[in-house]
GROMACS .gro file of C-alpha atoms in nm:
model
  292
    1MET     CA    1   7.682   4.151  17.776
    2ARG     CA    2   7.327   4.030  17.732
    3VAL     CA    3   7.275   3.850  17.401
    4THR     CA    4   6.920   3.898  17.277
    5GLN     CA    5   6.724   3.702  17.025
    6SER     CA    6   6.736   4.000  16.791
    7MET     CA    7   7.116   4.011  16.807
    8LEU     CA    8   7.141   3.643  16.719
    9THR     CA    9   6.902   3.685  16.429
   10GLN     CA   10   7.086   3.987  16.285
   11ASN     CA   11   7.427   3.821  16.323
   12SER     CA   12   7.301   3.506  16.153
   13LEU     CA   13   7.156   3.702  15.863
   14ARG     CA   14   7.480   3.901  15.825
   15GLN     CA   15   7.686   3.583  15.809
   16LEU     CA   16   7.450   3.431  15.554
   17SER     CA   17   7.474   3.745  15.342
   18THR     CA   18   7.853   3.729  15.350
   19SER     CA   19   7.842   3.363  15.252
   20TYR     CA   20   7.615   3.441  14.955
   21SER     CA   21   7.857   3.716  14.849
   22LYS     CA   22   8.155   3.478  14.856
   23MET     CA   23   7.968   3.212  14.660
   24GLY     CA   24   7.859   3.474  14.407
   25LYS     CA   25   8.218   3.588  14.352
   26LEU     CA   26   8.343   3.232  14.310
   27MET     CA   27   8.062   3.149  14.066
   28GLU     CA   28   8.149   3.464  13.867
   29GLN     CA   29   8.513   3.356  13.845
   30LEU     CA   30   8.403   3.011  13.734
   31SER     CA   31   8.175   3.145  13.460
   32THR     CA   32   8.418   3.410  13.324
   33GLY     CA   33   8.746   3.229  13.386
   34LYS     CA   34   8.890   3.558  13.519
   35LYS     CA   35   9.011   3.652  13.866
   36ILE     CA   36   8.837   3.988  13.851
   37SER     CA   37   8.543   4.125  13.657
   38ARG     CA   38   8.591   4.492  13.747
   39PRO     CA   39   8.895   4.701  13.852
   40SER     CA   40   8.756   4.752  14.203
   41ASP     CA   41   8.787   4.375  14.265
   42ASP     CA   42   9.167   4.406  14.266
   43PRO     CA   43   9.322   4.735  14.146
   44VAL     CA   44   9.674   4.589  14.134
   45VAL     CA   45   9.570   4.303  13.904
   46ALA     CA   46   9.371   4.548  13.691
   47MET     CA   47   9.666   4.788  13.648
   48LYS     CA   48   9.911   4.510  13.568
   49GLY     CA   49   9.660   4.368  13.319
   50MET     CA   50   9.639   4.702  13.137
   51TYR     CA   51  10.019   4.721  13.112
   52TYR     CA   52  10.056   4.361  12.989
   53ARG     CA   53   9.770   4.402  12.739
   54THR     CA   54   9.932   4.719  12.599
   55ASN     CA   55  10.259   4.530  12.561
   56LEU     CA   56  10.082   4.247  12.379
   57THR     CA   57   9.901   4.491  12.146
   58GLU     CA   58  10.235   4.654  12.066
   59LEU     CA   59  10.386   4.316  11.972
   60GLU     CA   60  10.088   4.237  11.748
   61GLN     CA   61  10.146   4.567  11.563
   62TYR     CA   62  10.514   4.482  11.516
   63LYS     CA   63  10.410   4.146  11.368
   64ARG     CA   64  10.189   4.328  11.118
   65ASN     CA   65  10.484   4.554  11.033
   66LEU     CA   66  10.703   4.247  10.988
   67SER     CA   67  10.449   4.101  10.748
   68GLU     CA   68  10.462   4.424  10.544
   69SER     CA   69  10.843   4.412  10.534
   70TYR     CA   70  10.839   4.046  10.431
   71SER     CA   71  10.606   4.131  10.143
   72TRP     CA   72  10.830   4.414  10.020
   73MET     CA   73  11.155   4.217  10.049
   74GLU     CA   74  11.020   3.899   9.889
   75ASN     CA   75  10.875   4.096   9.598
   76SER     CA   76  11.203   4.288   9.565
   77GLU     CA   77  11.398   3.963   9.563
   78ALA     CA   78  11.174   3.822   9.288
   79ALA     CA   79  11.210   4.145   9.090
   80LEU     CA   80  11.591   4.146   9.111
   81ASP     CA   81  11.598   3.782   9.006
   82HIS     CA   82  11.390   3.873   8.702
   83VAL     CA   83  11.613   4.173   8.626
   84GLN     CA   84  11.921   3.951   8.629
   85SER     CA   85  11.753   3.710   8.387
   86VAL     CA   86  11.661   3.997   8.156
   87MET     CA   87  12.014   4.140   8.167
   88HIS     CA   88  12.164   3.798   8.106
   89ARG     CA   89  11.959   3.758   7.789
   90ALA     CA   90  12.044   4.114   7.681
   91ARG     CA   91  12.414   4.044   7.725
   92GLU     CA   92  12.386   3.738   7.502
   93LEU     CA   93  12.229   3.954   7.232
   94VAL     CA   94  12.494   4.223   7.269
   95VAL     CA   95  12.775   3.967   7.236
   96GLN     CA   96  12.612   3.830   6.922
   97GLY     CA   97  12.555   4.178   6.784
   98SER     CA   98  12.922   4.269   6.838
   99ASN     CA   99  13.024   3.977   6.617
  100GLU     CA  100  13.094   4.090   6.261
  101THR     CA  101  12.952   3.766   6.119
  102TYR     CA  102  12.595   3.891   6.179
  103SER     CA  103  12.420   4.102   5.915
  104SER     CA  104  12.243   4.434   5.974
  105GLU     CA  105  11.909   4.251   5.940
  106ASP     CA  106  12.012   4.017   6.221
  107ARG     CA  107  12.101   4.315   6.437
  108GLN     CA  108  11.765   4.476   6.361
  109ALA     CA  109  11.596   4.165   6.498
  110MET     CA  110  11.824   4.176   6.804
  111ALA     CA  111  11.736   4.543   6.854
  112LYS     CA  112  11.366   4.457   6.861
  113GLU     CA  113  11.428   4.193   7.130
  114ILE     CA  114  11.642   4.440   7.327
  115GLU     CA  115  11.352   4.687   7.307
  116GLN     CA  116  11.115   4.429   7.453
  117LEU     CA  117  11.364   4.345   7.728
  118LYS     CA  118  11.394   4.717   7.804
  119HIS     CA  119  11.017   4.749   7.844
  120ASP     CA  120  11.018   4.441   8.066
  121PHE     CA  121  11.290   4.607   8.278
  122VAL     CA  122  11.074   4.919   8.311
  123GLN     CA  123  10.773   4.709   8.406
  124VAL     CA  124  10.974   4.553   8.689
  125ALA     CA  125  11.091   4.897   8.800
  126ASN     CA  126  10.726   4.996   8.840
  127THR     CA  127  10.634   4.690   9.047
  128GLN     CA  128  10.345   4.748   9.285
  129VAL     CA  129  10.266   4.566   9.610
  130ALA     CA  130   9.922   4.633   9.755
  131GLY     CA  131   9.894   4.938   9.531
  132LYS     CA  132  10.234   5.081   9.634
  133TYR     CA  133  10.534   5.129   9.406
  134ILE     CA  134  10.816   4.955   9.592
  135PHE     CA  135  11.109   5.085   9.384
  136ASN     CA  136  11.052   5.458   9.413
  137GLY     CA  137  11.176   5.534   9.764
  138THR     CA  138  10.911   5.688   9.984
  139ALA     CA  139  10.714   5.816   9.682
  140ILE     CA  140  10.510   5.496   9.684
  141ASP     CA  141  10.220   5.652   9.491
  142LYS     CA  142  10.426   5.728   9.178
  143PRO     CA  143  10.594   5.496   8.923
  144ARG     CA  144  10.973   5.479   8.905
  145ILE     CA  145  10.998   5.519   8.525
  146THR     CA  146  10.728   5.684   8.315
  147ASP     CA  147  10.884   5.659   7.967
  148ALA     CA  148  11.116   5.374   7.864
  149ASN     CA  149  11.261   5.581   7.578
  150ASP     CA  150  11.343   5.883   7.794
  151PRO     CA  151  11.613   5.830   8.062
  152THR     CA  152  11.525   6.164   8.220
  153SER     CA  153  11.184   6.023   8.315
  154VAL     CA  154  11.349   5.808   8.583
  155SER     CA  155  11.248   5.928   8.929
  156THR     CA  156  11.525   6.060   9.152
  157GLU     CA  157  11.343   5.966   9.474
  158ASN     CA  158  11.581   5.726   9.651
  159SER     CA  159  11.487   5.756  10.018
  160PRO     CA  160  11.489   5.429  10.213
  161PHE     CA  161  11.144   5.298  10.306
  162GLU     CA  162  11.186   5.204  10.671
  163VAL     CA  163  10.944   5.006  10.885
  164GLU     CA  164  10.961   4.980  11.266
  165VAL     CA  165  10.978   4.606  11.333
  166SER     CA  166  11.053   4.628  11.705
  167ARG     CA  167  11.072   4.899  11.969
  168GLY     CA  168  11.332   5.147  11.843
  169ILE     CA  169  11.439   4.923  11.553
  170LYS     CA  170  11.365   5.025  11.195
  171LEU     CA  171  11.460   4.813  10.895
  172GLN     CA  172  11.479   4.927  10.535
  173SER     CA  173  11.221   4.728  10.339
  174ASN     CA  174  11.308   4.844   9.989
  175ILE     CA  175  11.632   4.813   9.794
  176ASN     CA  176  11.875   5.096   9.720
  177THR     CA  177  11.684   5.182   9.405
  178GLU     CA  178  11.945   5.418   9.265
  179ASN     CA  179  12.179   5.118   9.221
  180VAL     CA  180  11.939   4.933   8.988
  181PHE     CA  181  11.666   5.145   8.835
  182ASN     CA  182  11.855   5.463   8.751
  183LYS     CA  183  11.902   5.706   8.464
  184ASP     CA  184  12.237   5.553   8.361
  185MET     CA  185  12.076   5.211   8.322
  186MET     CA  186  11.807   5.347   8.092
  187GLU     CA  187  12.074   5.525   7.887
  188ILE     CA  188  12.250   5.190   7.844
  189TRP     CA  189  11.929   5.015   7.736
  190ASN     CA  190  11.849   5.284   7.478
  191GLY     CA  191  12.214   5.294   7.366
  192LEU     CA  192  12.218   4.918   7.308
  193GLN     CA  193  11.898   4.934   7.107
  194SER     CA  194  12.024   5.225   6.898
  195ALA     CA  195  12.366   5.065   6.838
  196LEU     CA  196  12.206   4.742   6.715
  197GLU     CA  197  11.963   4.932   6.490
  198THR     CA  198  12.255   5.119   6.330
  199SER     CA  199  12.497   4.821   6.342
  200ASP     CA  200  12.746   5.032   6.541
  201THR     CA  201  12.964   4.754   6.683
  202ASP     CA  202  13.213   4.996   6.841
  203ALA     CA  203  12.934   5.152   7.045
  204LEU     CA  204  12.814   4.806   7.145
  205LYS     CA  205  13.158   4.718   7.279
  206ASP     CA  206  13.173   5.043   7.475
  207LEU     CA  207  12.829   4.985   7.623
  208MET     CA  208  12.918   4.626   7.712
  209GLY     CA  209  13.155   4.743   7.988
  210ARG     CA  210  12.894   4.973   8.143
  211PHE     CA  211  12.633   4.698   8.114
  212ASP     CA  212  12.857   4.448   8.299
  213ASN     CA  213  12.922   4.699   8.576
  214ALA     CA  214  12.548   4.753   8.612
  215ALA     CA  215  12.495   4.376   8.631
  216ASP     CA  216  12.756   4.350   8.909
  217THR     CA  217  12.578   4.626   9.101
  218VAL     CA  218  12.246   4.439   9.074
  219SER     CA  219  12.415   4.127   9.215
  220ALA     CA  220  12.558   4.326   9.506
  221GLU     CA  221  12.219   4.482   9.575
  222ARG     CA  222  12.059   4.139   9.580
  223SER     CA  223  12.315   4.018   9.833
  224GLU     CA  224  12.249   4.315  10.060
  225LEU     CA  225  11.876   4.251  10.038
  226GLY     CA  226  11.934   3.890  10.142
  227ALA     CA  227  12.133   4.003  10.445
  228ARG     CA  228  11.852   4.235  10.553
  229TYR     CA  229  11.599   3.956  10.502
  230ASN     CA  230  11.800   3.731  10.736
  231ARG     CA  231  11.795   4.001  11.003
  232LEU     CA  232  11.421   4.041  10.954
  233GLU     CA  233  11.375   3.669  11.023
  234MET     CA  234  11.579   3.699  11.344
  235VAL     CA  235  11.365   3.991  11.462
  236ASP     CA  236  11.053   3.791  11.373
  237ASN     CA  237  11.169   3.498  11.588
  238ARG     CA  238  11.240   3.729  11.881
  239ILE     CA  239  10.900   3.899  11.849
  240GLY     CA  240  10.733   3.557  11.842
  241TYR     CA  241  10.907   3.455  12.165
  242GLN     CA  242  10.817   3.786  12.331
  243GLU     CA  243  10.453   3.736  12.232
  244VAL     CA  244  10.445   3.392  12.393
  245VAL     CA  245  10.595   3.529  12.716
  246ALA     CA  246  10.361   3.832  12.722
  247THR     CA  247  10.056   3.608  12.669
  248ARG     CA  248  10.164   3.378  12.952
  249ILE     CA  249  10.224   3.668  13.192
  250LEU     CA  250   9.884   3.817  13.106
  251SER     CA  251   9.720   3.480  13.167
  252ASP     CA  252   9.898   3.435  13.501
  253ASN     CA  253   9.785   3.780  13.608
  254GLU     CA  254   9.418   3.766  13.507
  255ASP     CA  255   9.303   3.409  13.451
  256ALA     CA  256   9.146   3.226  13.743
  257ASP     CA  257   9.281   2.893  13.867
  258ILE     CA  258   8.971   2.689  13.778
  259GLU     CA  259   9.061   2.386  13.993
  260LYS     CA  260   9.115   2.608  14.297
  261VAL     CA  261   8.792   2.802  14.230
  262ILE     CA  262   8.589   2.479  14.212
  263THR     CA  263   8.743   2.356  14.537
  264ASP     CA  264   8.676   2.688  14.712
  265LEU     CA  265   8.318   2.694  14.582
  266THR     CA  266   8.252   2.342  14.706
  267SER     CA  267   8.390   2.431  15.048
  268GLN     CA  268   8.190   2.753  15.062
  269GLU     CA  269   7.869   2.566  14.974
  270SER     CA  270   7.932   2.326  15.265
  271VAL     CA  271   7.992   2.618  15.500
  272HIS     CA  272   7.678   2.790  15.372
  273ARG     CA  273   7.460   2.484  15.431
  274ALA     CA  274   7.603   2.450  15.784
  275SER     CA  275   7.528   2.819  15.849
  276LEU     CA  276   7.169   2.769  15.736
  277GLY     CA  277   7.133   2.473  15.973
  278VAL     CA  278   7.280   2.663  16.267
  279GLY     CA  279   7.065   2.964  16.190
  280ALA     CA  280   6.752   2.752  16.192
  281ARG     CA  281   6.840   2.628  16.540
  282VAL     CA  282   6.941   2.965  16.683
  283ILE     CA  283   6.644   3.165  16.564
  284GLN     CA  284   6.358   3.069  16.793
  285PRO     CA  285   6.003   3.037  16.660
  286SER     CA  286   5.796   3.351  16.696
  287LEU     CA  287   5.426   3.386  16.781
  288LEU     CA  288   5.351   3.427  16.412
  289ASP     CA  289   5.496   3.080  16.343
  290PHE     CA  290   5.239   2.931  16.580
  291LEU     CA  291   4.958   3.137  16.431
  292ARG     CA  292   5.016   3.004  16.074
   0.00000   0.00000   0.00000
C-alpha cells in the first residue's frame, strides 16, 4: 500500500489528539481526586458508587435515630432517679406521720410537703424533650397528667415509642409509662395528703403498702430501661463499625490513586513530547512554509 504524505499527517494528528485526551483525563482525575467524573466514564463504578452511597446515607440516618433514642433514654433515666428521690422523701414523711407522737399540726405541715412532692412528681411525668412529652406513649404532643388533684386526668396512652436504630431493628425509647405515672399512683399521692391533713393514721398505714409496691415497680422499670440502654450502645458500636467499612468501600470504588495518576501523567507527557517530535520530522514542509 502506498503511504502518502496526507496519510502520515492525518495519522500523526489522530495520535496527538488521543494523547491530549489521555492527558486531559489524567489531569481531571488529579484535580478532582475521583476515578470518574461522569457515569459514562465507567458505568460499573458509577452504579456501585450509587449503591454504596445509599448504604452510607442509610447508616447516617440510623445514627440520627440513635441520637434521638439516647436523648429519650437519658432523660427518662434522670426522671426516674428524681422520682425515686421524691418517693423516698415522701416515705420518710409518711413514716413520721404514722407515729402517734406527732401532733395534728405537725401532720398538716407534712401534708403541705407531700402536696409539693406530688406536684413535683406530676412535673416529672410531663417532662418534655425537644418539645415532645416522653412519658405519654405515642401521644407526644399531650401532657401525661393535666391535674395533680384529679387521678382521672392521667392519660391512658401507654403505647411504646419505638425508633428504628438499624435495618429491621426497632428499640423502645420510652419507659413503660403505665408502671410509673398511672392513675393508682396519683390516688396514693392524694390519699397520703388527705390522710395527713385529717391525721388518719390507719389510712396512712394502708397507703404505705401500696406506696412501697409502687416504689418497687419504679425500681424495676429503671432496671429495664438500663438494659435497653446497654443494647442501644451495642447497636451504636455496630453502626459505627459499619459506617467505617462503608466509607472505605466507597473510597476504594471512587477515589483515584493519586500516586498512580501522577506517574501515568508523567509518562503520558513524555510520550506526548516524543509524538510531537516525531510528527515534526514526518510532516514534510509545504510550499507555504517556504513562502512565509
